[in-house]
Amino acid sequence: MERTTLRRRALVAGTATVAVGALALAGLTGVASAGPAGTTAPPVSADSLSPGLLAAMERDLGLDADDARSRIANEYRAAAVAAGLEKSLGASYAGARVSGAKAALTVATTDASQTALITEAGAKAEVVGHSLDRLEGVKEALDRVALRKAPKDVPVWYVDVEANRVVVNAASTAAGTAFLKAAGVDSALVTVARSVEKPRTFADLRGGDAYYMNGSGRCSIGFSVKRGTQNGFATAGHCGRVGTTTNGFNQQAQGTFQGSTFPGRDYAWVATNANWTPRPTVNGYGRGDVTVAGSTAAVVGASVCRSGSTTGWHCGTIQQLNTSVTYPEGTISGVTRTSVCAEPGDSGGSYISGNQAQGVTSGGSGNCSSGGTTYFQPLNPLLQAYGLTLVTSGTPTDPPTTPPTDPPTDPPGGTWAAGTAYAAGATVTYGGATYRCLQAHTAQPGWTPAAVPALWQRI
C-alpha cells in the first residue's frame, strides 16, 4: 500500500470564534484535574449531530444512530476526564485510551499509588513501566534524526499507549534498527514492525466542491478561522506555500495562503476576500451539514469522521496520537493516525468527532474501496502556530461592513530575514530570542522562527 497526503475539500465553517484550546463543552470547563466519579459530558441530542455523520458511523463502525450518539457522549466525557488526570498524575501519566462499544476510558500510570485517583475519576487504572513523557522523548529523538534526513524504508513511527512502547514501522528489521541506532535511542523501549506502506502525497486535479491553488491543483477546506478581523480557513500545508492564490469551488477568486508549514508539520491557513463568509459547518454531502462547536481533542480509540470532496463522509477510530510519517517530500511529525479511509482530492479537509473539530487531512494509504489508514494534522497546534481562532456556532455570520485588513506582517527585529538560504545548524535571532535551523531551507514570508518549529528550534 502507498501512504499519501490527501488533497481535498471541506466547507468553510463559521459562526462563533473560540479561543485556542478552550473547552467548548458546557459543564466541562472546570475539569482541570481529575473530577469525581460520575462527571458527565452534556447529552448529545438528535439535533446536534448531522444525519450524514450518523449514517457514515453506521456504515463504517456498525453503530446505529442511538449507539453513535451514546458513544460520542462517552468519548466527550473521556476526553475531559483524561485531560484532568494528565495534569493530576504529572510525571507518572502514561497515556489514555477508550475501547469497546461504550468507549470505556483507561488511563495508565507508572505509579501504583495513583490508581485510586484514576478509578475515582471514573476510569480504569493501568500500571505500566514507562511514562508518556519518557516514550515521547524517544519519539522526539527519532523525529530529530528524520528532520535532518528522512529515514529510508521507515514510513511511520509513533507512541502506542496501549502497548506502552514506541512502534517503528519499517520495510525491514535492518532499516528500523538503523533508524534507532542513528537516533541513539534505547531499543528496549521500541518495537520494530514490518510494514509495506509507502507514503506519498495525494494530489488531484478533478473538479468538485473544492478549492484550487494557483488555478490548478485541488485541495479541501478544513475549518473556518479568524485572525483578528480577517476571515480565512485552515488546511494542509502541502496544498500551497505562502503567496499561493486560491479559487473556490465555483472557480471565483477566494484568497491567499498566509502561512504554510510542510514538511515537518502539515498545516496552513488561507486568508479569504470579502466575498466569502465563514460558516461553522462541515459539508455533509447531501445528508445535512455538521455544525462545529469547538475543538476539544479526542483520545485514542475515539470515533472520528472525515468529509472529503472525493469520497464524502467516512468514519473510523483514532489509533495513535503524535505519530510521525515519512512522505516522499519529507517527514511529518505530530499527526494523528486513524482507520478512516481517504483518496486523492481529500487533502486539507475536516476531521471531526461529534461536533468537535479535530484536524485537517494530511495523508494516508489505501483507498475507500479496500480500506486504508490516514493521518490528520491536529487543529489546535495549527491555530496556535498562526494565532488563529476557530469559527464555531454562535459567531455572527453577517459579512464585515469594512474590507478585511491585511494580514499582520512579521514583527521587525533580529537577524532572520525572508529570502535568505539557511543551512542546518545556522543560528539567527528573532523577537528577542535565538533559534537554530533544523532543516536547510530558503526562508519565505511568514516562515518566522517562532511560527515554524519544524524548521527552527529555540535555544
CSV table of C-alpha atoms in Angstrom, one decimal:
chain,number,residue,atom,x,y,z
A,1,MET,CA,0.0,0.0,0.0
A,2,GLU,CA,1.1,3.6,-0.5
A,3,ARG,CA,0.6,6.2,2.1
A,4,THR,CA,-0.1,9.7,0.9
A,5,THR,CA,-1.1,13.2,1.9
A,6,LEU,CA,-4.6,13.8,0.9
A,7,ARG,CA,-5.7,16.9,-1.1
A,8,ARG,CA,-9.4,17.5,-0.5
A,9,ARG,CA,-12.2,20.0,0.2
A,10,ALA,CA,-14.3,20.7,3.3
A,11,LEU,CA,-16.7,23.6,3.9
A,12,VAL,CA,-15.5,26.9,5.3
A,13,ALA,CA,-17.1,26.6,8.7
A,14,GLY,CA,-18.3,29.6,10.7
A,15,THR,CA,-20.1,31.4,13.3
A,16,ALA,CA,-18.6,31.7,16.8
A,17,THR,CA,-14.9,32.1,17.5
A,18,VAL,CA,-13.4,30.1,20.3
A,19,ALA,CA,-10.0,30.7,21.8
A,20,VAL,CA,-7.5,28.0,21.1
A,21,GLY,CA,-7.6,25.2,23.5
A,22,ALA,CA,-10.7,26.3,25.3
A,23,LEU,CA,-13.1,23.5,26.2
A,24,ALA,CA,-16.3,24.1,24.3
A,25,LEU,CA,-18.4,21.6,26.1
A,26,ALA,CA,-20.8,23.1,28.6
A,27,GLY,CA,-20.2,21.7,32.1
A,28,LEU,CA,-16.7,20.6,31.4
A,29,THR,CA,-14.8,23.9,31.7
A,30,GLY,CA,-13.9,23.1,35.3
A,31,VAL,CA,-12.2,19.8,34.6
A,32,ALA,CA,-8.7,20.9,35.2
A,33,SER,CA,-7.9,18.0,37.4
A,34,ALA,CA,-9.4,14.6,37.8
A,35,GLY,CA,-13.1,15.0,38.6
A,36,PRO,CA,-15.3,13.0,40.9
A,37,ALA,CA,-16.9,9.8,39.7
A,38,GLY,CA,-19.9,10.5,37.7
A,39,THR,CA,-18.5,13.5,35.9
A,40,THR,CA,-20.6,13.7,32.7
A,41,ALA,CA,-20.5,15.3,29.3
A,42,PRO,CA,-23.6,17.2,28.1
A,43,PRO,CA,-26.1,15.0,26.3
A,44,VAL,CA,-25.7,14.6,22.5
A,45,SER,CA,-29.1,15.3,21.1
A,46,ALA,CA,-30.5,14.3,17.7
A,47,ASP,CA,-30.3,17.9,16.6
A,48,SER,CA,-26.6,18.3,17.4
A,49,LEU,CA,-25.3,15.5,15.1
A,50,SER,CA,-25.8,15.5,11.3
A,51,PRO,CA,-27.7,12.7,9.7
A,52,GLY,CA,-24.8,12.3,7.3
A,53,LEU,CA,-22.3,11.8,10.1
A,54,LEU,CA,-24.6,9.3,11.8
A,55,ALA,CA,-25.1,7.4,8.6
A,56,ALA,CA,-21.3,7.2,8.0
A,57,MET,CA,-20.7,5.9,11.5
A,58,GLU,CA,-23.4,3.2,10.9
A,59,ARG,CA,-21.7,2.2,7.7
A,60,ASP,CA,-18.1,2.3,8.9
A,61,LEU,CA,-18.4,1.5,12.6
A,62,GLY,CA,-21.6,-0.6,12.7
A,63,LEU,CA,-23.3,1.7,15.1
A,64,ASP,CA,-27.0,2.7,14.8
A,65,ALA,CA,-27.9,6.4,15.5
A,66,ASP,CA,-28.6,5.8,19.2
A,67,ASP,CA,-25.4,3.9,19.7
A,68,ALA,CA,-23.4,6.6,17.8
A,69,ARG,CA,-24.9,9.4,20.0
A,70,SER,CA,-24.1,7.4,23.2
A,71,ARG,CA,-20.6,6.6,22.1
A,72,ILE,CA,-19.8,10.2,21.2
A,73,ALA,CA,-21.2,11.4,24.6
A,74,ASN,CA,-18.9,8.9,26.3
A,75,GLU,CA,-16.0,10.0,24.2
A,76,TYR,CA,-16.6,13.6,25.2
A,77,ARG,CA,-16.6,12.7,28.8
A,78,ALA,CA,-13.5,10.5,28.4
A,79,ALA,CA,-11.5,13.4,26.8
A,80,ALA,CA,-12.4,15.7,29.6
A,81,VAL,CA,-11.5,13.2,32.4
A,82,ALA,CA,-8.3,12.2,30.6
A,83,ALA,CA,-7.2,15.8,30.4
A,84,GLY,CA,-7.8,16.4,34.1
A,85,LEU,CA,-5.9,13.2,35.1
A,86,GLU,CA,-3.0,14.0,32.9
A,87,LYS,CA,-2.5,17.2,35.0
A,88,SER,CA,-3.1,15.4,38.3
A,89,LEU,CA,-0.8,12.5,37.6
A,90,GLY,CA,2.1,14.6,36.4
A,91,ALA,CA,5.2,12.7,35.5
A,92,SER,CA,3.6,9.3,36.2
A,93,TYR,CA,1.0,9.8,33.4
A,94,ALA,CA,1.3,7.2,30.8
A,95,GLY,CA,-1.5,7.9,28.3
A,96,ALA,CA,-5.2,7.3,27.9
A,97,ARG,CA,-7.5,5.4,25.5
A,98,VAL,CA,-11.1,4.4,25.1
A,99,SER,CA,-12.2,1.0,24.0
A,100,GLY,CA,-15.4,-1.0,23.3
A,101,ALA,CA,-18.8,0.0,22.1
A,102,LYS,CA,-19.3,2.2,25.2
A,103,ALA,CA,-15.9,3.9,24.8
A,104,ALA,CA,-14.7,2.9,28.3
A,105,LEU,CA,-11.8,5.0,29.4
A,106,THR,CA,-8.5,3.5,30.5
A,107,VAL,CA,-5.7,5.7,32.0
A,108,ALA,CA,-2.2,4.4,32.6
A,109,THR,CA,0.3,5.4,35.2
A,110,THR,CA,3.7,4.3,36.3
A,111,ASP,CA,2.8,4.9,40.0
A,112,ALA,CA,0.6,2.2,41.5
A,113,SER,CA,-0.3,4.6,44.4
A,114,GLN,CA,-2.2,6.7,41.8
A,115,THR,CA,-4.7,4.0,40.8
A,116,ALA,CA,-7.3,5.2,43.3
A,117,LEU,CA,-7.3,8.7,41.9
A,118,ILE,CA,-7.9,7.2,38.4
A,119,THR,CA,-10.8,5.0,39.5
A,120,GLU,CA,-12.4,7.8,41.5
A,121,ALA,CA,-12.5,9.8,38.3
A,122,GLY,CA,-14.4,7.1,36.6
A,123,ALA,CA,-11.7,5.5,34.5
A,124,LYS,CA,-10.0,2.1,34.6
A,125,ALA,CA,-6.4,2.3,36.0
A,126,GLU,CA,-3.5,0.5,34.4
A,127,VAL,CA,0.0,0.4,35.9
A,128,VAL,CA,2.8,0.3,33.3
A,129,GLY,CA,6.6,0.6,33.1
A,130,HIS,CA,7.1,3.7,31.1
A,131,SER,CA,5.6,7.2,31.4
A,132,LEU,CA,4.3,9.0,28.3
A,133,ASP,CA,7.0,11.7,28.7
A,134,ARG,CA,9.7,9.0,28.5
A,135,LEU,CA,8.2,7.4,25.4
A,136,GLU,CA,7.6,10.7,23.7
A,137,GLY,CA,11.3,11.6,24.5
A,138,VAL,CA,12.3,8.5,22.5
A,139,LYS,CA,10.0,9.5,19.6
A,140,GLU,CA,11.3,13.1,19.6
A,141,ALA,CA,14.9,11.7,19.2
A,142,LEU,CA,13.7,9.8,16.2
A,143,ASP,CA,12.0,13.0,14.9
A,144,ARG,CA,15.2,15.0,15.2
A,145,VAL,CA,17.1,12.5,13.0
A,146,ALA,CA,14.3,12.4,10.5
A,147,LEU,CA,14.2,16.2,10.2
A,148,ARG,CA,17.8,16.2,9.2
A,149,LYS,CA,17.3,13.3,6.7
A,150,ALA,CA,14.1,11.3,6.1
A,151,PRO,CA,14.8,7.7,7.0
A,152,LYS,CA,15.0,5.2,4.1
A,153,ASP,CA,12.3,2.5,4.3
A,154,VAL,CA,10.8,3.7,7.6
A,155,PRO,CA,7.3,5.1,6.8
A,156,VAL,CA,5.8,5.6,10.3
A,157,TRP,CA,6.6,5.8,14.0
A,158,TYR,CA,4.5,6.6,17.0
A,159,VAL,CA,3.9,6.1,20.7
A,160,ASP,CA,1.5,3.2,21.3
A,161,VAL,CA,-0.1,4.0,24.6
A,162,GLU,CA,-1.8,0.6,24.8
A,163,ALA,CA,1.4,-1.3,24.3
A,164,ASN,CA,3.4,1.2,26.4
A,165,ARG,CA,6.1,1.3,23.7
A,166,VAL,CA,7.3,3.3,20.7
A,167,VAL,CA,6.5,1.5,17.5
A,168,VAL,CA,8.6,1.9,14.3
A,169,ASN,CA,7.1,0.6,11.1
A,170,ALA,CA,9.8,-0.3,8.7
A,171,ALA,CA,10.2,-2.2,5.4
A,172,SER,CA,12.8,-4.4,7.1
A,173,THR,CA,14.1,-5.0,10.5
A,174,ALA,CA,17.5,-3.8,9.3
A,175,ALA,CA,16.0,-0.4,8.2
A,176,GLY,CA,14.3,0.0,11.6
A,177,THR,CA,17.3,-0.9,13.6
A,178,ALA,CA,19.5,1.5,11.6
A,179,PHE,CA,17.0,4.3,12.3
A,180,LEU,CA,17.1,3.5,16.1
A,181,LYS,CA,20.9,3.5,16.0
A,182,ALA,CA,21.1,6.8,14.2
A,183,ALA,CA,18.9,8.4,16.9
A,184,GLY,CA,20.8,6.8,19.8
A,185,VAL,CA,17.6,5.6,21.5
A,186,ASP,CA,17.0,2.8,23.9
A,187,SER,CA,15.9,-0.1,21.7
A,188,ALA,CA,14.3,-1.7,24.8
A,189,LEU,CA,11.5,0.9,24.6
A,190,VAL,CA,10.9,0.3,20.9
A,191,THR,CA,9.1,-2.3,18.8
A,192,VAL,CA,10.2,-2.5,15.1
A,193,ALA,CA,7.3,-3.8,13.0
A,194,ARG,CA,7.4,-4.8,9.3
A,195,SER,CA,5.4,-2.6,7.0
A,196,VAL,CA,4.8,-2.5,3.2
A,197,GLU,CA,3.3,1.0,3.3
A,198,LYS,CA,4.9,3.7,1.1
A,199,PRO,CA,3.7,7.2,2.0
A,200,ARG,CA,3.0,9.8,-0.7
A,201,THR,CA,1.0,12.9,-1.1
A,202,PHE,CA,-2.4,12.8,-2.6
A,203,ALA,CA,-2.9,15.3,-5.5
A,204,ASP,CA,-6.0,15.6,-7.7
A,205,LEU,CA,-6.9,18.0,-10.5
A,206,ARG,CA,-10.5,16.7,-10.8
A,207,GLY,CA,-13.4,19.2,-10.3
A,208,GLY,CA,-15.8,19.1,-7.4
A,209,ASP,CA,-16.6,21.0,-4.3
A,210,ALA,CA,-13.1,22.1,-3.6
A,211,TYR,CA,-10.7,25.0,-3.7
A,212,TYR,CA,-8.0,25.3,-6.3
A,213,MET,CA,-4.4,26.5,-5.9
A,214,ASN,CA,-3.0,28.9,-8.5
A,215,GLY,CA,-5.7,27.8,-10.8
A,216,SER,CA,-4.5,24.2,-11.0
A,217,GLY,CA,-4.3,21.7,-8.1
A,218,ARG,CA,-7.2,20.9,-5.9
A,219,CYS,CA,-7.5,20.7,-2.1
A,220,SER,CA,-10.1,20.8,0.6
A,221,ILE,CA,-11.0,23.5,3.2
A,222,GLY,CA,-10.6,22.2,6.7
A,223,PHE,CA,-12.3,24.7,9.1
A,224,SER,CA,-13.2,28.4,9.1
A,225,VAL,CA,-10.9,30.6,11.2
A,226,LYS,CA,-10.2,34.2,12.0
A,227,ARG,CA,-7.1,36.2,12.7
A,228,GLY,CA,-8.4,39.4,14.2
A,229,THR,CA,-11.0,40.7,11.7
A,230,GLN,CA,-9.5,38.7,8.8
A,231,ASN,CA,-11.6,35.6,7.8
A,232,GLY,CA,-10.0,32.5,6.4
A,233,PHE,CA,-9.7,28.7,6.7
A,234,ALA,CA,-7.3,26.1,7.9
A,235,THR,CA,-6.0,23.4,5.6
A,236,ALA,CA,-3.0,21.3,4.9
A,237,GLY,CA,0.5,22.8,4.4
A,238,HIS,CA,1.3,20.6,1.4
A,239,CYS,CA,-1.5,22.2,-0.5
A,240,GLY,CA,0.3,25.5,-1.0
A,241,ARG,CA,3.1,27.9,0.1
A,242,VAL,CA,2.8,31.4,1.3
A,243,GLY,CA,1.6,33.6,-1.5
A,244,THR,CA,-0.2,30.7,-3.3
A,245,THR,CA,-3.6,32.1,-4.5
A,246,THR,CA,-6.8,30.1,-4.3
A,247,ASN,CA,-10.1,30.0,-6.2
A,248,GLY,CA,-13.2,28.5,-4.6
A,249,PHE,CA,-15.3,25.5,-5.7
A,250,ASN,CA,-17.0,27.9,-8.2
A,251,GLN,CA,-13.6,29.0,-9.6
A,252,GLN,CA,-14.1,32.5,-8.3
A,253,ALA,CA,-11.2,34.3,-6.6
A,254,GLN,CA,-11.1,33.3,-2.9
A,255,GLY,CA,-7.9,34.1,-1.0
A,256,THR,CA,-4.1,33.6,-0.5
A,257,PHE,CA,-2.0,31.3,1.7
A,258,GLN,CA,-0.7,33.4,4.6
A,259,GLY,CA,1.2,30.7,6.5
A,260,SER,CA,2.2,27.2,5.5
A,261,THR,CA,4.5,24.5,7.0
A,262,PHE,CA,5.4,21.3,5.1
A,263,PRO,CA,7.3,19.1,5.7
A,264,GLY,CA,8.0,18.9,9.5
A,265,ARG,CA,4.3,19.7,10.1
A,266,ASP,CA,1.4,19.8,7.6
A,267,TYR,CA,-0.7,22.9,8.3
A,268,ALA,CA,-1.6,26.1,6.6
A,269,TRP,CA,-4.1,28.9,6.6
A,270,VAL,CA,-5.6,30.9,3.8
A,271,ALA,CA,-7.0,34.5,4.2
A,272,THR,CA,-10.1,34.9,2.1
A,273,ASN,CA,-11.6,38.0,0.5
A,274,ALA,CA,-14.9,39.7,1.5
A,275,ASN,CA,-16.9,37.6,-0.9
A,276,TRP,CA,-16.5,34.5,1.3
A,277,THR,CA,-18.4,34.3,4.6
A,278,PRO,CA,-17.1,31.8,7.1
A,279,ARG,CA,-19.5,29.3,8.5
A,280,PRO,CA,-19.2,26.8,11.4
A,281,THR,CA,-20.1,23.8,9.3
A,282,VAL,CA,-18.5,20.8,7.5
A,283,ASN,CA,-20.0,19.7,4.2
A,284,GLY,CA,-22.4,16.7,4.7
A,285,TYR,CA,-22.6,15.9,1.0
A,286,GLY,CA,-26.4,15.9,0.8
A,287,ARG,CA,-27.0,14.4,4.2
A,288,GLY,CA,-27.0,17.5,6.4
A,289,ASP,CA,-24.0,19.7,7.2
A,290,VAL,CA,-22.3,19.2,10.6
A,291,THR,CA,-22.1,22.2,12.9
A,292,VAL,CA,-18.7,22.8,14.6
A,293,ALA,CA,-19.0,23.6,18.3
A,294,GLY,CA,-15.3,23.5,19.4
A,295,SER,CA,-12.0,21.8,19.1
A,296,THR,CA,-11.7,19.6,22.2
A,297,ALA,CA,-9.2,16.8,21.2
A,298,ALA,CA,-10.5,13.2,21.3
A,299,VAL,CA,-8.4,10.4,22.9
A,300,VAL,CA,-7.0,7.2,21.4
A,301,GLY,CA,-9.9,4.8,20.5
A,302,ALA,CA,-12.4,7.6,19.9
A,303,SER,CA,-14.6,7.7,16.8
A,304,VAL,CA,-13.7,10.3,14.2
A,305,CYS,CA,-15.2,11.1,10.8
A,306,ARG,CA,-13.9,12.8,7.7
A,307,SER,CA,-15.5,14.8,5.0
A,308,GLY,CA,-13.9,15.0,1.6
A,309,SER,CA,-14.7,16.2,-1.9
A,310,THR,CA,-13.7,12.9,-3.5
A,311,THR,CA,-15.1,10.3,-1.0
A,312,GLY,CA,-17.7,12.2,1.1
A,313,TRP,CA,-18.3,11.1,4.7
A,314,HIS,CA,-16.2,8.3,6.1
A,315,CYS,CA,-15.6,7.3,9.7
A,316,GLY,CA,-13.2,5.2,11.8
A,317,THR,CA,-11.3,5.5,15.1
A,318,ILE,CA,-8.2,7.3,16.4
A,319,GLN,CA,-5.4,4.8,16.6
A,320,GLN,CA,-2.4,6.8,17.8
A,321,LEU,CA,-1.7,10.4,18.6
A,322,ASN,CA,1.6,12.2,17.9
A,323,THR,CA,2.6,10.0,15.0
A,324,SER,CA,5.4,10.6,12.6
A,325,VAL,CA,5.1,9.6,8.9
A,326,THR,CA,7.5,9.8,6.0
A,327,TYR,CA,6.2,11.0,2.6
A,328,PRO,CA,8.4,11.4,-0.5
A,329,GLU,CA,8.6,15.2,0.4
A,330,GLY,CA,9.9,14.5,3.9
A,331,THR,CA,8.9,13.5,7.4
A,332,ILE,CA,5.8,14.9,9.2
A,333,SER,CA,5.5,14.7,13.0
A,334,GLY,CA,2.7,15.3,15.4
A,335,VAL,CA,-0.1,13.9,13.2
A,336,THR,CA,-2.8,11.6,14.4
A,337,ARG,CA,-3.2,8.1,12.9
A,338,THR,CA,-6.7,6.8,12.1
A,339,SER,CA,-8.5,3.9,10.5
A,340,VAL,CA,-10.5,6.3,8.3
A,341,CYS,CA,-10.1,5.9,4.5
A,342,ALA,CA,-9.4,8.7,2.0
A,343,GLU,CA,-8.4,9.2,-1.6
A,344,PRO,CA,-6.8,11.8,-3.9
A,345,GLY,CA,-8.7,15.1,-3.7
A,346,ASP,CA,-9.4,14.7,0.1
A,347,SER,CA,-6.3,16.6,1.5
A,348,GLY,CA,-6.7,19.6,3.8
A,349,GLY,CA,-10.3,18.7,4.7
A,350,SER,CA,-12.1,18.3,8.0
A,351,TYR,CA,-11.7,15.6,10.7
A,352,ILE,CA,-14.4,15.9,13.3
A,353,SER,CA,-15.5,13.9,16.3
A,354,GLY,CA,-19.2,14.5,17.1
A,355,ASN,CA,-19.3,18.3,16.9
A,356,GLN,CA,-15.6,18.9,17.9
A,357,ALA,CA,-13.1,19.8,15.2
A,358,GLN,CA,-10.1,17.5,15.3
A,359,GLY,CA,-7.8,18.4,12.4
A,360,VAL,CA,-7.1,18.6,8.7
A,361,THR,CA,-6.3,15.7,6.4
A,362,SER,CA,-2.7,15.1,5.7
A,363,GLY,CA,-2.1,11.8,4.0
A,364,GLY,CA,-2.6,8.1,4.1
A,365,SER,CA,-2.5,4.7,2.3
A,366,GLY,CA,-5.1,2.5,0.7
A,367,ASN,CA,-8.5,3.8,-0.5
A,368,CYS,CA,-12.2,3.7,0.3
A,369,SER,CA,-12.9,0.6,-1.6
A,370,SER,CA,-10.4,-1.7,0.1
A,371,GLY,CA,-9.8,0.3,3.2
A,372,GLY,CA,-6.8,2.3,4.4
A,373,THR,CA,-5.0,4.4,7.0
A,374,THR,CA,-5.0,8.2,7.1
A,375,TYR,CA,-3.3,10.9,9.2
A,376,PHE,CA,-4.6,14.2,10.2
A,377,GLN,CA,-2.8,17.3,11.4
A,378,PRO,CA,-4.4,18.2,14.8
A,379,LEU,CA,-6.2,21.6,14.6
A,380,ASN,CA,-5.2,23.2,17.9
A,381,PRO,CA,-1.5,23.3,17.2
A,382,LEU,CA,-2.3,24.8,13.8
A,383,LEU,CA,-4.4,27.5,15.4
A,384,GLN,CA,-1.7,28.2,17.9
A,385,ALA,CA,1.1,28.4,15.3
A,386,TYR,CA,-0.7,31.1,13.4
A,387,GLY,CA,-2.6,32.9,16.1
A,388,LEU,CA,-6.0,31.9,14.8
A,389,THR,CA,-9.3,31.3,16.4
A,390,LEU,CA,-11.8,28.6,15.2
A,391,VAL,CA,-15.1,29.8,13.9
A,392,THR,CA,-17.9,27.9,15.7
A,393,SER,CA,-21.7,28.0,16.2
A,394,GLY,CA,-22.6,31.3,17.8
A,395,THR,CA,-20.5,33.9,16.0
A,396,PRO,CA,-22.4,36.5,13.9
A,397,THR,CA,-22.4,35.5,10.2
A,398,ASP,CA,-23.0,38.9,8.7
A,399,PRO,CA,-20.2,40.0,6.5
A,400,PRO,CA,-18.0,42.7,7.8
A,401,THR,CA,-19.0,46.3,7.0
A,402,THR,CA,-15.4,47.2,6.2
A,403,PRO,CA,-12.9,45.4,3.9
A,404,PRO,CA,-10.8,42.9,5.7
A,405,THR,CA,-7.5,44.2,7.0
A,406,ASP,CA,-4.2,43.0,5.6
A,407,PRO,CA,-2.8,40.0,7.5
A,408,PRO,CA,-0.3,41.0,10.1
A,409,THR,CA,3.2,41.3,8.9
A,410,ASP,CA,6.2,39.7,10.6
A,411,PRO,CA,7.4,41.9,13.5
A,412,PRO,CA,10.8,43.6,13.0
A,413,GLY,CA,13.9,42.8,14.8
A,414,GLY,CA,16.6,40.1,14.8
A,415,THR,CA,18.8,38.7,12.1
A,416,TRP,CA,16.3,36.4,10.5
A,417,ALA,CA,15.2,37.5,7.0
A,418,ALA,CA,12.8,36.2,4.4
A,419,GLY,CA,14.6,35.2,1.2
A,420,THR,CA,17.7,34.0,3.0
A,421,ALA,CA,19.0,30.4,2.4
A,422,TYR,CA,19.7,28.8,5.8
A,423,ALA,CA,21.8,25.7,6.4
A,424,ALA,CA,21.0,23.2,9.1
A,425,GLY,CA,22.7,24.4,12.3
A,426,ALA,CA,22.7,28.1,11.4
A,427,THR,CA,21.6,30.4,14.2
A,428,VAL,CA,19.5,33.6,14.0
A,429,THR,CA,17.9,36.0,16.3
A,430,TYR,CA,14.2,36.9,16.1
A,431,GLY,CA,11.8,38.6,18.5
A,432,GLY,CA,14.5,38.8,21.2
A,433,ALA,CA,15.3,35.0,21.1
A,434,THR,CA,17.9,32.9,19.4
A,435,TYR,CA,17.0,30.0,17.1
A,436,ARG,CA,18.9,27.1,15.5
A,437,CYS,CA,18.0,25.9,12.0
A,438,LEU,CA,16.9,22.3,12.0
A,439,GLN,CA,16.4,21.8,8.3
A,440,ALA,CA,18.1,23.5,5.3
A,441,HIS,CA,15.6,25.9,3.5
A,442,THR,CA,15.1,29.3,2.0
A,443,ALA,CA,13.0,31.4,4.3
A,444,GLN,CA,9.7,32.7,3.0
A,445,PRO,CA,7.5,35.5,4.3
A,446,GLY,CA,5.6,34.1,7.3
A,447,TRP,CA,8.1,31.3,7.9
A,448,THR,CA,9.4,33.1,11.0
A,449,PRO,CA,11.4,31.0,13.5
A,450,ALA,CA,8.6,31.4,16.1
A,451,ALA,CA,6.0,30.2,13.7
A,452,VAL,CA,7.7,27.2,12.1
A,453,PRO,CA,9.0,24.8,14.8
A,454,ALA,CA,9.8,22.2,12.1
A,455,LEU,CA,12.5,24.4,10.8
A,456,TRP,CA,13.7,26.3,13.8
A,457,GLN,CA,14.5,25.3,17.4
A,458,ARG,CA,14.7,28.0,20.1
A,459,ILE,CA,17.9,27.8,22.1
